[in-house]
Short mmCIF file of C-alpha atoms and ligand atoms in Angstrom, two decimals:
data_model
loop_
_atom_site.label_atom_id
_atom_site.label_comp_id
_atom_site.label_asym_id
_atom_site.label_seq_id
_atom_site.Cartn_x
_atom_site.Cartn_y
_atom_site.Cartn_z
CA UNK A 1003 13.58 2.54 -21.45
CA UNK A 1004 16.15 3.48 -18.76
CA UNK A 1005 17.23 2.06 -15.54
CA UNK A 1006 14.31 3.71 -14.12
CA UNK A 1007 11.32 1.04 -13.29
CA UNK A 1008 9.14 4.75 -13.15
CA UNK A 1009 9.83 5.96 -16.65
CA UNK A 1010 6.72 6.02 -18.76
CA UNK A 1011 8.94 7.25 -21.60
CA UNK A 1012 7.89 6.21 -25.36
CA UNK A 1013 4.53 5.28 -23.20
CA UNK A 1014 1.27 6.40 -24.87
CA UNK A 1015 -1.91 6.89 -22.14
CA UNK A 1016 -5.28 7.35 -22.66
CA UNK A 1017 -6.68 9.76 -19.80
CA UNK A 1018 -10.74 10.11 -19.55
CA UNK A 1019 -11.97 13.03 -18.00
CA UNK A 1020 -8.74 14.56 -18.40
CA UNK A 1021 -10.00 18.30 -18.30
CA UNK A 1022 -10.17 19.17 -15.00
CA UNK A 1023 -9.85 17.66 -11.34
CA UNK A 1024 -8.33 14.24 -11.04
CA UNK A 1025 -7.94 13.21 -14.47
CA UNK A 1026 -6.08 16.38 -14.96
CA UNK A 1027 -3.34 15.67 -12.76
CA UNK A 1028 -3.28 11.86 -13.60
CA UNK A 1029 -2.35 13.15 -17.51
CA UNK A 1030 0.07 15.81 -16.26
CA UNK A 1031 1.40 13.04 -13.50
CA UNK A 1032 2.00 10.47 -16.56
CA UNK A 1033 3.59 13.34 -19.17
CA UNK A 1034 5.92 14.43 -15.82
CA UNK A 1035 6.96 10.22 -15.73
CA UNK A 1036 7.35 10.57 -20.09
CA UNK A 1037 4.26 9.74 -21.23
CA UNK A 1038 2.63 10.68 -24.43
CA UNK A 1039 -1.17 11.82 -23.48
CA UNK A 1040 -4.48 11.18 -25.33
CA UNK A 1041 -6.87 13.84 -23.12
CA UNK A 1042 -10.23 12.06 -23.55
CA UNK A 1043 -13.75 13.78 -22.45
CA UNK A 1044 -16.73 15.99 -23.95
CA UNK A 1045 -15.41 19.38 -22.48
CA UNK A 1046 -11.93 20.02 -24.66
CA UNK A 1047 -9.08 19.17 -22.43
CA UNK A 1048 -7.31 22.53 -23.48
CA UNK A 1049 -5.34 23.81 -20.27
CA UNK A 1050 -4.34 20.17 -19.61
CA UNK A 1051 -2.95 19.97 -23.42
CA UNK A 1052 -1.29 23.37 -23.06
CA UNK A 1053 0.71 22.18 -19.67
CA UNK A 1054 1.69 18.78 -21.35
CA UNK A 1055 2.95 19.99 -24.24
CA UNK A 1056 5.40 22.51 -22.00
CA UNK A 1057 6.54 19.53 -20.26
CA UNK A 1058 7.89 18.73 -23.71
CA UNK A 1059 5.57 15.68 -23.89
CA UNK A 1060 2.76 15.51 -26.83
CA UNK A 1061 -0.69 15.49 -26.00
CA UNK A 1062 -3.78 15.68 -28.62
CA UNK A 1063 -7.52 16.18 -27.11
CA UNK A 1064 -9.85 13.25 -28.27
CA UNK A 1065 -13.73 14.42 -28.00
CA UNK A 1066 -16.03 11.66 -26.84
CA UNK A 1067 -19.01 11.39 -24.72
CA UNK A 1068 -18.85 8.59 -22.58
CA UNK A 1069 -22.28 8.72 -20.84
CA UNK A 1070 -22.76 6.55 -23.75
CA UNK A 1071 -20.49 3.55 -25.31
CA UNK A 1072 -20.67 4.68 -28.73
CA UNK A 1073 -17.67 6.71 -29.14
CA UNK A 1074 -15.44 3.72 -27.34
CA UNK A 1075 -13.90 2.15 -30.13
CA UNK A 1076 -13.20 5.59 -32.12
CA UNK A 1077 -11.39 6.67 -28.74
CA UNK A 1078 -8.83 3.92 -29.14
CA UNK A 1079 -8.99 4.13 -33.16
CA UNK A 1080 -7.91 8.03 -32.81
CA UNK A 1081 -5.52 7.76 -29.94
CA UNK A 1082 -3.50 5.49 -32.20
CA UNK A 1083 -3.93 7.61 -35.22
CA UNK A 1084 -3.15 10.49 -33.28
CA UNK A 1085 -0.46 9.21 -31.04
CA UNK A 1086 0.70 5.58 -32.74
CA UNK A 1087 0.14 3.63 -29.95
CA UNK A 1088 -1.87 2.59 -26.88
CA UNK A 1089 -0.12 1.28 -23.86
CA UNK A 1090 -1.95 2.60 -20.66
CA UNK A 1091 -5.92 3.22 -20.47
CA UNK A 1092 -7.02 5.45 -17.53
CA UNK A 1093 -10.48 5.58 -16.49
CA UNK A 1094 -11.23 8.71 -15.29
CA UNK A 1095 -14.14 10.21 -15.90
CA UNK A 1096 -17.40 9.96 -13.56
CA UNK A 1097 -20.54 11.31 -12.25
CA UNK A 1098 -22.61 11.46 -8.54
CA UNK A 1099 -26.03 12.10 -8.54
CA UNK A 1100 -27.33 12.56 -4.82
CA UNK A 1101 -30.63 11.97 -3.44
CA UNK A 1102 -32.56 10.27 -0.75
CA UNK A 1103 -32.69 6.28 -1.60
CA UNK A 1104 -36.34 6.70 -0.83
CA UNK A 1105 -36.51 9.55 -3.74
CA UNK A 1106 -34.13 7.97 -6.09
CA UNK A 1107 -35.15 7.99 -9.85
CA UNK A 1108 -34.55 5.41 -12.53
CA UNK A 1109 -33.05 8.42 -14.79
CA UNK A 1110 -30.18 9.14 -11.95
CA UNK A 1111 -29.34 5.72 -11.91
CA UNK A 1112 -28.97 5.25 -15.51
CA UNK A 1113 -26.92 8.13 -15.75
CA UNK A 1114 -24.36 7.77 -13.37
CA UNK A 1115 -24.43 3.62 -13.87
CA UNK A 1116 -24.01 4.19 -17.34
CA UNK A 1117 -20.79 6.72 -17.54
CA UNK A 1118 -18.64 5.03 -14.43
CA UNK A 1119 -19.43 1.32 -15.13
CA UNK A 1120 -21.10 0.49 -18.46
CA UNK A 1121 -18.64 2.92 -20.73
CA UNK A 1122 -15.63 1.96 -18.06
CA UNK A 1123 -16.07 -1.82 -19.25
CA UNK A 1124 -16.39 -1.24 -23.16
CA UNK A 1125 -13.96 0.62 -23.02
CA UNK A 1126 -11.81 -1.31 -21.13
CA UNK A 1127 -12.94 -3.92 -23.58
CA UNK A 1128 -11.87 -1.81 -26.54
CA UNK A 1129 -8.22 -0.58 -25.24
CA UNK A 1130 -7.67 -4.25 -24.06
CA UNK A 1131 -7.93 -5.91 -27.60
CA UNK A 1132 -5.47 -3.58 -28.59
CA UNK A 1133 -3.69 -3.99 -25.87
CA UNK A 1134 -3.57 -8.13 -26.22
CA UNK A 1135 -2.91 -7.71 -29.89
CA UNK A 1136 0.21 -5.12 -29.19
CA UNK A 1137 1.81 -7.68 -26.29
CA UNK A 1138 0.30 -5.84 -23.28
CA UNK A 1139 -0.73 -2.78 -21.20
CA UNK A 1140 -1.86 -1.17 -18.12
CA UNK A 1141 -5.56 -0.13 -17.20
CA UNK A 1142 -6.31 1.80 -14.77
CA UNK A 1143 -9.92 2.74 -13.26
CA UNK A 1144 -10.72 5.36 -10.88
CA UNK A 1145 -12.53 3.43 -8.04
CA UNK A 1146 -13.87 5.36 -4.50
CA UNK A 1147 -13.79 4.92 -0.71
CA UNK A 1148 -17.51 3.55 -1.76
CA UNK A 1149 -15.50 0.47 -3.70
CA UNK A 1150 -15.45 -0.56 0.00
CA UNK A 1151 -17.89 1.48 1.87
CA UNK A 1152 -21.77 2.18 1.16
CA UNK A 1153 -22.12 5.79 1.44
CA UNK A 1154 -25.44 7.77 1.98
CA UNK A 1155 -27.59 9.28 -0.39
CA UNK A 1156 -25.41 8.03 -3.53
CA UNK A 1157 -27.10 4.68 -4.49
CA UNK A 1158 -26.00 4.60 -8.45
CA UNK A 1159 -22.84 5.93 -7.60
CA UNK A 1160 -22.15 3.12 -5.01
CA UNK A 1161 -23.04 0.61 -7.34
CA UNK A 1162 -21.04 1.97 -10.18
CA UNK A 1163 -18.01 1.99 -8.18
CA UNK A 1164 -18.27 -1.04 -6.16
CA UNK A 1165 -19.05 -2.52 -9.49
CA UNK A 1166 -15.08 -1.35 -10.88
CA UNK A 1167 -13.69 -3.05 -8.05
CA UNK A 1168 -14.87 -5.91 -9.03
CA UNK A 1169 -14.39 -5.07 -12.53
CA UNK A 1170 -11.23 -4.42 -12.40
CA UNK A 1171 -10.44 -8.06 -10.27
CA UNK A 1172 -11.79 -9.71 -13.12
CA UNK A 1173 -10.48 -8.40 -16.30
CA UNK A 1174 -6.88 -8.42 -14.01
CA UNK A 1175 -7.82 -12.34 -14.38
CA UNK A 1176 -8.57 -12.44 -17.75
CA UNK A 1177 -5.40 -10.59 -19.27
CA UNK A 1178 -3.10 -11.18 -16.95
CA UNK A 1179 -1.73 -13.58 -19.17
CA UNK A 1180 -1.66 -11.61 -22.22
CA UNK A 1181 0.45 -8.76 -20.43
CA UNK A 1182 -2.14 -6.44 -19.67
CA UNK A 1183 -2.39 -5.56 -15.84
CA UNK A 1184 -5.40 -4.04 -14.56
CA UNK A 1185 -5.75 -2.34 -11.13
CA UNK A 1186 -7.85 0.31 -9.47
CA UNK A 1187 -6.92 3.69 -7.73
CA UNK A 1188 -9.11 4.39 -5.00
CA UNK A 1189 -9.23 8.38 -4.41
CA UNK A 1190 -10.17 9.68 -0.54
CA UNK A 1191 -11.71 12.78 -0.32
CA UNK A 1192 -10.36 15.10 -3.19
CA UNK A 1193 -10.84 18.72 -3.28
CA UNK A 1194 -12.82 18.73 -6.75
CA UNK A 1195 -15.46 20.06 -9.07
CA UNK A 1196 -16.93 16.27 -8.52
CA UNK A 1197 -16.91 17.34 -4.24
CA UNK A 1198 -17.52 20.79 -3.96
CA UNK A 1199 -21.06 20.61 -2.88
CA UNK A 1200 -19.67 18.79 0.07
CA UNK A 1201 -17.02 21.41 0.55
CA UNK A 1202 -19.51 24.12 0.97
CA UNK A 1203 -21.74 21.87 3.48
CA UNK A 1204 -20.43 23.47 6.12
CA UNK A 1205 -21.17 20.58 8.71
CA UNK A 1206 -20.38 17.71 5.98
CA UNK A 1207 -16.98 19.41 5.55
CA UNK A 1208 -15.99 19.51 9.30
CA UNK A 1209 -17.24 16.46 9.86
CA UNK A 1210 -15.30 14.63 6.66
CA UNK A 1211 -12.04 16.74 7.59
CA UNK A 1212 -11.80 15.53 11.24
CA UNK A 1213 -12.50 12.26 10.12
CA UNK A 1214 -9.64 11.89 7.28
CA UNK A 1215 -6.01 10.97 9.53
CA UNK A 1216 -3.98 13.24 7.22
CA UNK A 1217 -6.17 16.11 8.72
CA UNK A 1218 -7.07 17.94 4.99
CA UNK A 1219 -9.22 17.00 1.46
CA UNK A 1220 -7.01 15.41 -0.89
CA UNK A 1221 -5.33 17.35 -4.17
CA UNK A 1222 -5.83 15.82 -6.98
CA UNK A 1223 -2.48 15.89 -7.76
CA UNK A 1224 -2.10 13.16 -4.44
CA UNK A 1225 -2.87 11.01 -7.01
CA UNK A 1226 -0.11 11.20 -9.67
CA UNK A 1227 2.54 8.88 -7.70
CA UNK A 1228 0.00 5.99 -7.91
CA UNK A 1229 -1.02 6.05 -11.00
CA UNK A 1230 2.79 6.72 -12.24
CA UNK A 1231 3.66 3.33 -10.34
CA UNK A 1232 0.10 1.40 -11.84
CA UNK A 1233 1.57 2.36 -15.71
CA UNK A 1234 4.83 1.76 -15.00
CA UNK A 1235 7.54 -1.52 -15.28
CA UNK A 1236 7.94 -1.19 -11.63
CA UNK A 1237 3.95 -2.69 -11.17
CA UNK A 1238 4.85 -5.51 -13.21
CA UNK A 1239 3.38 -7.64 -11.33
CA UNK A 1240 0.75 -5.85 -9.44
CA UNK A 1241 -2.65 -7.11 -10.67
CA UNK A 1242 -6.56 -6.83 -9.24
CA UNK A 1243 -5.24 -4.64 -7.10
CA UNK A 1244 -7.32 -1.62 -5.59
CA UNK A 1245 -4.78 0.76 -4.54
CA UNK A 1246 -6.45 3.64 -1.60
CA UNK A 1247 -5.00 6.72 -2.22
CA UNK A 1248 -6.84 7.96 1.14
CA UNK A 1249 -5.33 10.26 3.64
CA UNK A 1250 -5.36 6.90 6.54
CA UNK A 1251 -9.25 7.54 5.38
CA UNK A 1252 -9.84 3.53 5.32
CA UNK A 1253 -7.41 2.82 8.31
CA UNK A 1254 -9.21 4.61 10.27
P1 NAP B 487 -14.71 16.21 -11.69
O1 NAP B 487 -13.81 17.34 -11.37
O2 NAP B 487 -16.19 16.38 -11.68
O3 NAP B 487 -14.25 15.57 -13.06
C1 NAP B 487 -14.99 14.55 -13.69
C2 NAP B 487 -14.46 14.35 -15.08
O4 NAP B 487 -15.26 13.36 -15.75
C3 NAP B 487 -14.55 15.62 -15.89
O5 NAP B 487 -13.47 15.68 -16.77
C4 NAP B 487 -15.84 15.40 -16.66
O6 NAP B 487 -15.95 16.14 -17.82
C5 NAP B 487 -15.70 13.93 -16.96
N1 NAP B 487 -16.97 13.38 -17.40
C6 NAP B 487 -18.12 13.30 -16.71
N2 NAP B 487 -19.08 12.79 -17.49
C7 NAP B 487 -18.53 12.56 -18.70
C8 NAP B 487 -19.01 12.05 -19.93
N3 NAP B 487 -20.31 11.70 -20.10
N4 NAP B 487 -18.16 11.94 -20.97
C9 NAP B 487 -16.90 12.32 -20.84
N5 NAP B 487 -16.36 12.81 -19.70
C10 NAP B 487 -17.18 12.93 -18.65
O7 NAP B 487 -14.48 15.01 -10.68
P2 NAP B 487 -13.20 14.32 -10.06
O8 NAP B 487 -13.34 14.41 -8.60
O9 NAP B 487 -11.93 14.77 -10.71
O10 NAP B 487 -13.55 12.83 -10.47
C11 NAP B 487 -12.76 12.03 -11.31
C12 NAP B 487 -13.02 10.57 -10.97
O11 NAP B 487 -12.61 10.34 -9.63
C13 NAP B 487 -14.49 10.17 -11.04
O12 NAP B 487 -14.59 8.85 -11.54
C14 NAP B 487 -14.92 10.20 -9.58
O13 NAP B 487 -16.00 9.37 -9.31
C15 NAP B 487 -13.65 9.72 -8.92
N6 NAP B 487 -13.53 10.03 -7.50
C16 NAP B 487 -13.47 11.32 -7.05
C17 NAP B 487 -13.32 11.55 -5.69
C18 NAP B 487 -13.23 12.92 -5.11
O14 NAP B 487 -13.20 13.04 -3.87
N7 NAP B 487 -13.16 13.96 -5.89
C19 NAP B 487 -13.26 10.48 -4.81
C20 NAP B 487 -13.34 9.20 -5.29
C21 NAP B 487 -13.47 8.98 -6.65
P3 NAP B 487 -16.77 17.55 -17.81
O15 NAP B 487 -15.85 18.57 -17.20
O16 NAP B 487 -17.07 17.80 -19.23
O17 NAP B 487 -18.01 17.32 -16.96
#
């Protein structure tokens, strides 16, 4: 490694989700800083692949369902086969299921508690062994304004991410010792697949847009530079941390 706190050269990440939206530009964001990418998620990550691999970076597409824990440990097993390493975990991928709290059913909850908290942990849990055993690492989980905020209409989704913030705060106390920081990035309101039925609500959008400081959605690709700095030697020391990557969103 150079002079540069920033480089992720040699680094090898672990990006769920990676396909599309925000995990998409984290794994291009990482292979710009000189990462080596393991695209993770159960829709091929084949454009993302394609765009890391002309940054001159390698990058190898890992199939795994994560609504379910099951494929958790064979993530890290084939990232390693695959890539010879595992240095920084991303946790990426999510769901929202909306509906009236009133009307909310036991199979939404499940769902969306299941893919953004249960599989987040276990496979936090399996990266991190691997991580202790190797001499360290860098997690990072995709948290939400509704870490901090309660939402409407989004009950399981609330939980699940108010659930990584505090997630994250504890496994950052666990393995801090062991080398292995573990922070949060907290994504505003970004232009995605994930937000587009808000985008269309005409009203909804208006009323988001004037409400955000920065005066526009986010692009996913706002949210490269954090999670460069979160993998990187220059966060060192940064642990528990949940790091808003908002538009003023929470200042306001
Ligand atoms: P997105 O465009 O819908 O992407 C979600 C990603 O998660 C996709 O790659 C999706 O794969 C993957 N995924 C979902 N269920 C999965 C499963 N069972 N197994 C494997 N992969 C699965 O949404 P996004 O906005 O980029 O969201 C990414 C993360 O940011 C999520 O955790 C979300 O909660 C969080 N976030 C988003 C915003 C926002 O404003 N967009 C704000 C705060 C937090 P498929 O393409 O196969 O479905």
């Amino acid at each position: 490694m150079g002079s540069n706190p920033f480089d992720l050269s040699g680094r090898i990440a672990v990006v769920t989700g990676a396909n599309t939206g925000i995990g998409q530009a984290i794994a291009v964001a990482l292979a710009e800083a000189g990462a080596d990418v393991a695209c993770v998620g159960r829709t091929p990550a084949e454009e993302t692949v394609a765009r890391i691999r002309e940054i001159g970076r390698r990058a190898e597409i890992v199939s795994a369902d994560l609504s379910t824990i099951e494929p958790v440990a064979r993530v890290v097993d084939e990232t390693v086969a695959k890539l010879g390493r595992l240095d920084i975990l991303v946790n990426n991928a999510g769901i929202i299921r909306r509906a009236d709290a009133v009307d909310f059913t036991e199979a939404d909850w499940d769902a969306v508690v299941d893919t953004n908290l249960k599989s987040v942990f276990f496979l936090c849990q399996a990266a991190g062994r691997h991580m202790i055993a190797s001499g360290g690492g860098r997690i990072i989980n995709i948290a939400s304004m509704l870490t901090f905020q309660g939402g409407i209409r989004v009950p399981s989704y609330t939980a699940s991410k108010s659930g990584i913030g505090g997630l994250t705060k504890l496994l950052a106390n666990e393995w801090a010792k062991h080398g292995v920081t573990v922070n949060a990035i907290a994504p505003g309101y970004i232009a995605t697949n994930n937000t587009a039925a808000l985008q269309a609500d005409a009203a909804r959008n208006a009323a988001i847009v004037d409400r955000i400081p920065a005066g526009r959605w986010g692009d996913p690709a706002d949210l490269g530079g954090a999670a460069v700095f979160l993998a990187s030697d220059a966060a060192a020391y940064v642990q528990g941390h949940i790091l808003a990557v908002d538009g003023g969103w929470l200042a306001r």
